[in-house]
Tab-separated table of C-alpha atoms in Angstrom:
chain	number	residue	atom	x	y	z
K	1	UNK	CA	-15.501	16.019	45.302
K	2	UNK	CA	-16.601	15.172	41.781
K	3	UNK	CA	-15.213	18.393	40.351
K	4	UNK	CA	-11.907	17.788	42.168
K	5	UNK	CA	-11.555	14.333	40.666
K	6	UNK	CA	-12.372	15.777	37.228
K	7	UNK	CA	-9.672	18.400	37.704
K	8	UNK	CA	-7.115	15.769	38.709
K	9	UNK	CA	-8.121	13.673	35.706
K	10	UNK	CA	-7.703	16.561	33.284
K	11	UNK	CA	-4.356	17.536	34.872
K	12	UNK	CA	-2.946	14.031	34.564
K	13	UNK	CA	-4.166	13.954	30.962
K	14	UNK	CA	-2.263	17.169	30.250
K	15	UNK	CA	0.833	15.643	31.836
K	16	UNK	CA	0.473	12.608	29.571
K	17	UNK	CA	0.250	14.853	26.483
K	18	UNK	CA	3.246	16.884	27.675
K	19	UNK	CA	5.245	13.731	28.297
K	20	UNK	CA	4.332	12.361	24.861
K	21	UNK	CA	5.236	15.685	23.202
K	22	UNK	CA	8.524	15.775	25.134
K	23	UNK	CA	9.270	12.211	24.032
K	24	UNK	CA	8.537	13.055	20.376
K	25	UNK	CA	10.724	16.198	20.614
K	26	UNK	CA	13.547	14.128	22.152
K	27	UNK	CA	13.230	11.482	19.425
K	28	UNK	CA	13.303	14.216	16.757
K	29	UNK	CA	16.431	15.723	18.357
K	30	UNK	CA	18.127	12.282	18.487
K	31	UNK	CA	17.168	11.672	14.832
K	32	UNK	CA	18.675	15.013	13.751
K	33	UNK	CA	21.864	14.284	15.722
K	34	UNK	CA	22.101	10.829	14.102
K	35	UNK	CA	21.568	12.302	10.614
K	36	UNK	CA	24.365	14.835	11.200
K	37	UNK	CA	26.693	12.050	12.361
K	38	UNK	CA	25.881	9.974	9.281
K	39	UNK	CA	26.528	12.947	6.977
K	40	UNK	CA	29.844	13.473	8.828
K	41	UNK	CA	30.755	9.786	8.346
K	42	UNK	CA	29.841	10.092	4.650
K	43	UNK	CA	32.084	13.126	4.200
K	44	UNK	CA	34.986	11.645	6.169
K	45	UNK	CA	35.019	8.308	4.296
K	46	UNK	CA	34.566	10.059	0.940
K	47	UNK	CA	37.465	12.430	1.650
K	48	UNK	CA	39.654	9.565	2.926
K	49	UNK	CA	39.015	7.483	-0.223
K	50	UNK	CA	39.545	10.475	-2.546
K	51	UNK	CA	42.701	11.765	-0.765
K	52	UNK	CA	44.454	8.392	-1.117
K	53	UNK	CA	42.790	7.527	-4.431
K	54	UNK	CA	43.988	10.603	-6.330
K	55	UNK	CA	47.388	10.842	-4.638
K	56	UNK	CA	50.271	10.119	-7.005
K	57	UNK	CA	53.941	11.037	-6.801
K	58	UNK	CA	56.671	10.451	-9.362
K	59	UNK	CA	60.306	10.702	-8.330
K	60	UNK	CA	63.646	9.890	-9.950
K	61	UNK	CA	65.382	7.057	-8.130
K	62	UNK	CA	68.824	5.485	-8.627
K	63	UNK	CA	68.723	1.799	-9.508
K	64	UNK	CA	71.778	-0.457	-9.695
K	65	UNK	CA	71.201	-3.076	-12.409
K	66	UNK	CA	74.700	-4.601	-12.408
K	67	UNK	CA	77.212	-4.286	-9.534
K	68	UNK	CA	79.999	-3.384	-11.907
K	69	UNK	CA	78.055	-0.542	-13.595
K	70	UNK	CA	77.196	2.836	-12.007
K	71	UNK	CA	73.511	3.245	-10.903
K	72	UNK	CA	71.065	4.663	-13.435
K	73	UNK	CA	68.276	7.154	-12.725
K	74	UNK	CA	64.742	5.953	-13.503
K	75	UNK	CA	61.379	7.580	-12.755
K	76	UNK	CA	59.340	5.704	-10.105
K	77	UNK	CA	55.708	6.407	-9.243
K	78	UNK	CA	53.811	5.874	-5.969
K	79	UNK	CA	50.096	5.092	-6.442
K	80	UNK	CA	47.442	3.636	-4.134
K	81	UNK	CA	46.814	0.562	-6.279
K	82	UNK	CA	50.428	-0.622	-6.116
K	83	UNK	CA	49.878	-1.808	-2.525
K	84	UNK	CA	47.043	-4.221	-1.694
K	85	UNK	CA	46.544	-2.693	1.784
K	86	UNK	CA	45.863	0.701	0.202
K	87	UNK	CA	43.490	-0.908	-2.356
K	88	UNK	CA	41.585	-2.468	0.555
K	89	UNK	CA	41.600	0.909	2.338
K	90	UNK	CA	40.125	2.820	-0.620
K	91	UNK	CA	37.518	0.106	-1.386
K	92	UNK	CA	36.474	-0.186	2.288
K	93	UNK	CA	36.107	3.587	2.604
K	94	UNK	CA	34.081	3.721	-0.624
K	95	UNK	CA	31.754	0.977	0.734
K	96	UNK	CA	31.401	2.813	4.085
K	97	UNK	CA	30.733	6.064	2.222
K	98	UNK	CA	27.976	4.460	0.106
K	99	UNK	CA	26.509	2.849	3.224
K	100	UNK	CA	26.537	6.174	5.145
K	101	UNK	CA	24.413	7.708	2.365
K	102	UNK	CA	22.124	4.651	2.188
K	103	UNK	CA	21.725	4.559	5.993
K	104	UNK	CA	20.281	8.097	5.875
K	105	UNK	CA	17.476	6.712	3.666
K	106	UNK	CA	17.005	3.796	6.114
K	107	UNK	CA	16.916	6.267	9.014
K	108	UNK	CA	14.102	8.282	7.418
K	109	UNK	CA	12.193	5.047	6.655
K	110	UNK	CA	12.584	3.992	10.306
K	111	UNK	CA	11.632	7.396	11.813
K	112	UNK	CA	8.923	7.121	14.460
K	113	UNK	CA	8.503	3.342	14.062
K	114	UNK	CA	9.569	0.565	16.437
K	115	UNK	CA	10.259	-1.899	13.611
K	116	UNK	CA	13.261	-4.217	13.283
K	117	UNK	CA	14.822	-1.811	10.767
K	118	UNK	CA	16.519	-0.015	13.661
K	119	UNK	CA	18.182	-3.279	14.598
K	120	UNK	CA	19.315	-3.835	10.988
K	121	UNK	CA	20.883	-0.345	11.023
K	122	UNK	CA	22.796	-1.214	14.243
K	123	UNK	CA	24.105	-4.456	12.669
K	124	UNK	CA	25.197	-2.658	9.493
K	125	UNK	CA	26.832	0.152	11.510
K	126	UNK	CA	28.678	-2.524	13.454
K	127	UNK	CA	29.819	-4.090	10.180
K	128	UNK	CA	31.179	-0.708	9.071
K	129	UNK	CA	33.103	-0.391	12.361
K	130	UNK	CA	34.746	-3.772	11.666
K	131	UNK	CA	35.436	-2.944	8.000
K	132	UNK	CA	36.891	0.502	8.681
K	133	UNK	CA	39.017	-0.557	11.657
K	134	UNK	CA	40.506	-3.469	9.701
K	135	UNK	CA	41.331	-1.263	6.696
K	136	UNK	CA	42.815	1.389	9.002
K	137	UNK	CA	44.982	-1.249	10.653
K	138	UNK	CA	46.151	-2.590	7.282
K	139	UNK	CA	46.929	0.853	5.816
K	140	UNK	CA	48.611	2.054	9.018
K	141	UNK	CA	50.813	-1.075	9.193
K	142	UNK	CA	52.000	-0.640	5.597
K	143	UNK	CA	52.321	3.144	6.043
K	144	UNK	CA	54.450	2.692	9.155
K	145	UNK	CA	56.611	0.159	7.327
K	146	UNK	CA	57.095	2.668	4.493
K	147	UNK	CA	57.954	5.374	7.015
K	148	UNK	CA	60.359	3.397	9.195
K	149	UNK	CA	61.412	0.372	7.144
K	150	UNK	CA	62.557	-2.850	8.826
K	151	UNK	CA	66.106	-4.170	8.925
K	152	UNK	CA	65.063	-7.716	9.977
K	153	UNK	CA	63.143	-8.393	6.763
K	154	UNK	CA	65.304	-5.930	4.759
K	155	UNK	CA	62.371	-3.764	3.692
K	156	UNK	CA	63.732	-0.247	3.168
K	157	UNK	CA	61.724	2.843	4.033
K	158	UNK	CA	60.183	4.601	1.028
K	159	UNK	CA	58.746	7.726	2.673
K	160	UNK	CA	62.101	9.509	2.421
K	161	UNK	CA	61.581	9.428	-1.382
K	162	UNK	CA	57.765	9.604	-1.638
K	163	UNK	CA	57.193	12.027	1.263
K	164	UNK	CA	54.127	13.787	-0.219
K	165	UNK	CA	52.389	10.473	-0.984
K	166	UNK	CA	53.090	9.246	2.570
K	167	UNK	CA	51.639	12.467	4.042
K	168	UNK	CA	48.484	12.016	1.937
K	169	UNK	CA	48.200	8.389	3.110
K	170	UNK	CA	48.606	9.464	6.763
K	171	UNK	CA	45.894	12.133	6.351
K	172	UNK	CA	43.553	9.591	4.721
K	173	UNK	CA	44.128	7.116	7.602
K	174	UNK	CA	43.331	9.822	10.198
K	175	UNK	CA	40.107	10.749	8.318
K	176	UNK	CA	39.076	7.099	8.049
K	177	UNK	CA	39.833	6.566	11.750
K	178	UNK	CA	37.546	9.490	12.614
K	179	UNK	CA	34.815	7.971	10.412
K	180	UNK	CA	35.144	4.599	12.165
K	181	UNK	CA	34.862	6.384	15.537
K	182	UNK	CA	31.672	8.078	14.269
K	183	UNK	CA	30.186	4.673	13.321
K	184	UNK	CA	31.253	3.308	16.721
K	185	UNK	CA	29.566	6.267	18.415
K	186	UNK	CA	26.395	5.608	16.352
K	187	UNK	CA	26.269	1.981	17.581
K	188	UNK	CA	26.787	3.203	21.156
K	189	UNK	CA	24.056	5.833	20.745
K	190	UNK	CA	21.607	3.227	19.376
K	191	UNK	CA	22.395	0.827	22.260
K	192	UNK	CA	21.849	3.675	24.749
K	193	UNK	CA	18.485	4.489	23.119
K	194	UNK	CA	17.367	0.852	23.277
K	195	UNK	CA	18.540	0.567	26.907
K	196	UNK	CA	16.511	3.660	27.889
K	197	UNK	CA	13.422	2.371	26.088
K	198	UNK	CA	13.755	-1.103	27.671
K	199	UNK	CA	13.643	0.354	31.229
C	1	UNK	CA	-20.626	-16.718	38.552
C	2	UNK	CA	-18.436	-15.888	41.486
C	3	UNK	CA	-16.676	-19.246	41.338
C	4	UNK	CA	-16.110	-18.742	37.562
C	5	UNK	CA	-14.524	-15.355	38.127
C	6	UNK	CA	-12.357	-16.854	40.855
C	7	UNK	CA	-11.283	-19.612	38.454
C	8	UNK	CA	-10.415	-17.065	35.739
C	9	UNK	CA	-8.489	-14.992	38.273
C	10	UNK	CA	-6.501	-17.974	39.478
C	11	UNK	CA	-5.840	-19.087	35.874
C	12	UNK	CA	-4.535	-15.688	34.792
C	13	UNK	CA	-2.363	-15.654	37.902
C	14	UNK	CA	-0.924	-19.022	36.881
C	15	UNK	CA	-0.279	-17.648	33.376
C	16	UNK	CA	1.547	-14.699	34.899
C	17	UNK	CA	3.728	-17.019	36.973
C	18	UNK	CA	4.351	-19.255	33.943
C	19	UNK	CA	5.280	-16.247	31.810
C	20	UNK	CA	7.608	-14.943	34.497
C	21	UNK	CA	9.181	-18.384	34.897
C	22	UNK	CA	9.542	-18.696	31.116
C	23	UNK	CA	11.188	-15.263	30.975
C	24	UNK	CA	13.631	-16.183	33.766
C	25	UNK	CA	14.421	-19.503	31.998
C	26	UNK	CA	15.023	-17.626	28.726
C	27	UNK	CA	17.277	-15.097	30.465
C	28	UNK	CA	19.213	-17.941	32.107
C	29	UNK	CA	19.593	-19.660	28.722
C	30	UNK	CA	20.793	-16.397	27.097
C	31	UNK	CA	23.225	-15.864	30.003
C	32	UNK	CA	24.658	-19.384	29.587
C	33	UNK	CA	25.022	-18.879	25.814
C	34	UNK	CA	26.780	-15.541	26.411
C	35	UNK	CA	29.128	-17.116	28.980
C	36	UNK	CA	30.062	-19.875	26.505
C	37	UNK	CA	30.763	-17.266	23.807
C	38	UNK	CA	32.962	-15.263	26.188
C	39	UNK	CA	34.904	-18.387	27.177
C	40	UNK	CA	35.317	-19.129	23.456
C	41	UNK	CA	36.582	-15.574	22.820
C	42	UNK	CA	38.992	-15.952	25.758
C	43	UNK	CA	40.377	-19.211	24.366
C	44	UNK	CA	40.647	-17.921	20.796
C	45	UNK	CA	42.478	-14.698	21.723
C	46	UNK	CA	44.747	-16.550	24.166
C	47	UNK	CA	45.644	-19.152	21.523
C	48	UNK	CA	46.181	-16.459	18.864
C	49	UNK	CA	48.540	-14.473	21.130
C	50	UNK	CA	50.426	-17.606	22.227
C	51	UNK	CA	50.726	-19.108	18.701
C	52	UNK	CA	52.354	-15.939	17.340
C	53	UNK	CA	54.129	-15.083	20.599
C	54	UNK	CA	56.055	-18.337	20.909
C	55	UNK	CA	56.674	-18.817	17.179
C	56	UNK	CA	60.331	-18.501	16.243
C	57	UNK	CA	62.239	-19.744	13.203
C	58	UNK	CA	65.948	-19.560	12.493
C	59	UNK	CA	67.236	-20.108	8.954
C	60	UNK	CA	70.570	-19.714	7.191
C	61	UNK	CA	70.387	-16.946	4.568
C	62	UNK	CA	72.962	-15.760	2.023
C	63	UNK	CA	73.976	-12.135	2.471
C	64	UNK	CA	76.178	-10.179	0.051
C	65	UNK	CA	78.299	-7.693	1.982
C	66	UNK	CA	80.503	-6.512	-0.899
C	67	UNK	CA	79.618	-6.898	-4.593
C	68	UNK	CA	83.074	-8.191	-5.415
C	69	UNK	CA	82.981	-10.928	-2.737
C	70	UNK	CA	80.871	-14.105	-2.816
C	71	UNK	CA	77.770	-14.107	-0.523
C	72	UNK	CA	78.237	-15.415	3.013
C	73	UNK	CA	75.760	-17.582	4.944
C	74	UNK	CA	74.455	-16.087	8.195
C	75	UNK	CA	71.714	-17.332	10.567
C	76	UNK	CA	68.565	-15.134	10.538
C	77	UNK	CA	65.694	-15.436	13.002
C	78	UNK	CA	61.995	-14.557	12.561
C	79	UNK	CA	60.264	-13.447	15.798
C	80	UNK	CA	56.990	-11.621	16.490
C	81	UNK	CA	58.629	-8.614	18.133
C	82	UNK	CA	60.747	-7.790	15.069
C	83	UNK	CA	57.637	-6.376	13.315
C	84	UNK	CA	55.540	-3.668	14.982
C	85	UNK	CA	52.287	-4.972	13.397
C	86	UNK	CA	52.848	-8.362	15.061
C	87	UNK	CA	53.660	-6.665	18.393
C	88	UNK	CA	50.362	-4.784	18.131
C	89	UNK	CA	48.608	-8.059	17.235
C	90	UNK	CA	49.949	-9.957	20.267
C	91	UNK	CA	49.303	-7.048	22.685
C	92	UNK	CA	45.750	-6.482	21.331
C	93	UNK	CA	44.912	-10.193	21.621
C	94	UNK	CA	46.321	-10.270	25.163
C	95	UNK	CA	44.123	-7.274	26.093
C	96	UNK	CA	41.045	-8.899	24.483
C	97	UNK	CA	41.842	-12.167	26.293
C	98	UNK	CA	42.079	-10.405	29.672
C	99	UNK	CA	38.857	-8.518	28.928
C	100	UNK	CA	37.013	-11.730	27.934
C	101	UNK	CA	37.873	-13.190	31.376
C	102	UNK	CA	36.951	-9.946	33.150
C	103	UNK	CA	33.669	-9.637	31.206
C	104	UNK	CA	32.582	-13.027	32.622
C	105	UNK	CA	32.834	-11.485	36.103
C	106	UNK	CA	30.874	-8.428	34.895
C	107	UNK	CA	28.260	-10.752	33.367
C	108	UNK	CA	27.701	-12.559	36.668
C	109	UNK	CA	27.481	-9.214	38.492
C	110	UNK	CA	24.892	-8.009	35.977
C	111	UNK	CA	22.818	-11.250	35.988
C	112	UNK	CA	19.127	-10.565	36.569
C	113	UNK	CA	19.547	-6.802	36.997
C	114	UNK	CA	18.514	-4.029	34.617
C	115	UNK	CA	21.421	-1.773	35.608
C	116	UNK	CA	23.661	0.222	33.289
C	117	UNK	CA	26.373	-2.440	33.640
C	118	UNK	CA	24.870	-4.256	30.637
C	119	UNK	CA	25.401	-1.111	28.584
C	120	UNK	CA	29.017	-0.828	29.797
C	121	UNK	CA	29.587	-4.454	28.663
C	122	UNK	CA	28.198	-3.606	25.189
C	123	UNK	CA	30.545	-0.581	24.916
C	124	UNK	CA	33.559	-2.638	26.012
C	125	UNK	CA	32.645	-5.487	23.628
C	126	UNK	CA	32.414	-2.898	20.863
C	127	UNK	CA	35.868	-1.596	21.821
C	128	UNK	CA	37.238	-5.144	21.540
C	129	UNK	CA	35.685	-5.486	18.057
C	130	UNK	CA	37.530	-2.313	16.986
C	131	UNK	CA	40.811	-3.362	18.644
C	132	UNK	CA	40.789	-6.905	17.238
C	133	UNK	CA	39.742	-5.918	13.713
C	134	UNK	CA	42.460	-3.245	13.536
C	135	UNK	CA	45.159	-5.664	14.768
C	136	UNK	CA	43.929	-8.338	12.339
C	137	UNK	CA	44.115	-5.827	9.474
C	138	UNK	CA	47.639	-4.775	10.468
C	139	UNK	CA	48.959	-8.336	10.886
C	140	UNK	CA	47.257	-9.543	7.684
C	141	UNK	CA	48.694	-6.632	5.657
C	142	UNK	CA	52.254	-7.347	6.858
C	143	UNK	CA	51.721	-11.112	6.529
C	144	UNK	CA	50.514	-10.715	2.938
C	145	UNK	CA	53.491	-8.505	2.155
C	146	UNK	CA	55.820	-11.171	3.566
C	147	UNK	CA	54.033	-13.813	1.523
C	148	UNK	CA	53.881	-11.978	-1.811
C	149	UNK	CA	56.437	-9.173	-1.593
C	150	UNK	CA	56.062	-5.982	-3.640
C	151	UNK	CA	58.171	-4.990	-6.622
C	152	UNK	CA	57.046	-1.335	-6.564
C	153	UNK	CA	58.572	-0.641	-3.150
C	154	UNK	CA	61.214	-3.384	-3.588
C	155	UNK	CA	60.155	-5.320	-0.503
C	156	UNK	CA	61.051	-8.968	-1.109
C	157	UNK	CA	58.890	-11.819	0.139
C	158	UNK	CA	60.214	-13.556	3.232
C	159	UNK	CA	57.749	-16.437	3.553
C	160	UNK	CA	59.765	-18.552	1.095
C	161	UNK	CA	62.516	-18.598	3.767
C	162	UNK	CA	60.465	-18.424	6.997
C	163	UNK	CA	57.563	-20.633	5.865
C	164	UNK	CA	56.784	-22.163	9.287
C	165	UNK	CA	56.704	-18.755	10.981
C	166	UNK	CA	54.377	-17.437	8.250
C	167	UNK	CA	52.032	-20.416	8.714
C	168	UNK	CA	51.917	-19.771	12.468
C	169	UNK	CA	51.169	-16.082	11.824
C	170	UNK	CA	48.352	-17.008	9.384
C	171	UNK	CA	46.852	-19.435	11.944
C	172	UNK	CA	47.027	-16.752	14.659
C	173	UNK	CA	45.289	-14.224	12.378
C	174	UNK	CA	42.461	-16.705	11.612
C	175	UNK	CA	41.993	-17.406	15.363
C	176	UNK	CA	41.958	-13.703	16.182
C	177	UNK	CA	39.480	-13.069	13.346
C	178	UNK	CA	37.162	-15.713	14.814
C	179	UNK	CA	37.479	-14.046	18.239
C	180	UNK	CA	36.585	-10.655	16.770
C	181	UNK	CA	33.535	-12.229	15.089
C	182	UNK	CA	32.518	-13.677	18.487
C	183	UNK	CA	32.738	-10.203	20.081
C	184	UNK	CA	30.761	-8.776	17.145
C	185	UNK	CA	28.118	-11.470	17.643
C	186	UNK	CA	27.976	-10.635	21.363
C	187	UNK	CA	27.262	-6.958	20.580
C	188	UNK	CA	24.557	-8.048	18.099
C	189	UNK	CA	23.056	-10.417	20.666
C	190	UNK	CA	22.964	-7.673	23.317
C	191	UNK	CA	21.333	-5.230	20.865
C	192	UNK	CA	18.736	-7.879	19.974
C	193	UNK	CA	17.988	-8.456	23.668
C	194	UNK	CA	17.566	-4.732	24.307
C	195	UNK	CA	15.371	-4.382	21.208
C	196	UNK	CA	13.091	-7.205	22.392
C	197	UNK	CA	12.831	-5.719	25.878
C	198	UNK	CA	12.065	-2.224	24.492
C	199	UNK	CA	9.016	-3.484	22.555
């Protein structure tokens, strides 16, 4: 009877060790997945900021100075810092890119601990979601206006002239949108982890 | 000795009941606070959508049809559905408003349980943060363009003519921004609650 109880005791102890090892392995797997997502967010925001930041297109456009004179051809350039929405877009993506790199450091500092640092990371991730979605909205609204124009406010489309610049802007917006979805997924993943632990 | 142990037992039992009661009271308080925040988000998004949705301004503007003829005065109207960014803004705020009302129902269904419904509410709140911040970015970018204009793309400012409409749009954007901050706060609050429970 005594030996049986000893056996049961040792078996349950083994189970406890197995469970603990399984938990540690799961946490390690989740940490690796999170690191990969943060590296992805870093690359996406960096590429988005660079694609729009370095894009520049110069075209010759006809400008009518006086109604009685024929139009004259002048060179016009499209650059990101001519439009405040694009300035906000590049700056926001640069901030998110710097944060993605910094959050990797925070993640390693928080590994294996149950400190409040995890909560700080969730709040900052959430802030990045807000920042990136607002800059995507701003850039997309101006981009769409440049692509379609609007007769009600008499803003003519400009993408028929600066097509390459508009394509670069569209690509940058898609990249930034993907990055904001990654940050959103990270917040969701962290909430899921906390929910599982709280059960 | 026996009576002492009985006393200790009964005391610890009282503590347990007190703790449980305190926990229930805290949960009730948190639930009430969350309900108030959701009602606030509902009111803010509803007001934002209505303020921009009903705003309309008609002004007489001078339009030059032919360069040789003098300009003629025509009535021009500013409405939310003339600009796609404002359409997106009104629709997004209407969705967030409907969700804020629906989330109150979800909150009551989830009260006192540890089900996955709480997690679903966090994900949906997060979705509202993304939706509202993107629509705020879009409306603010177009609003700023209407307020300042841009010489590089030759888009003239329109707020010098449609000043009242622009003021309404600015007020709606501020209200919507407050609503998105409320949703952001709700996600933070939920994460904090889960973090406390996981300890």
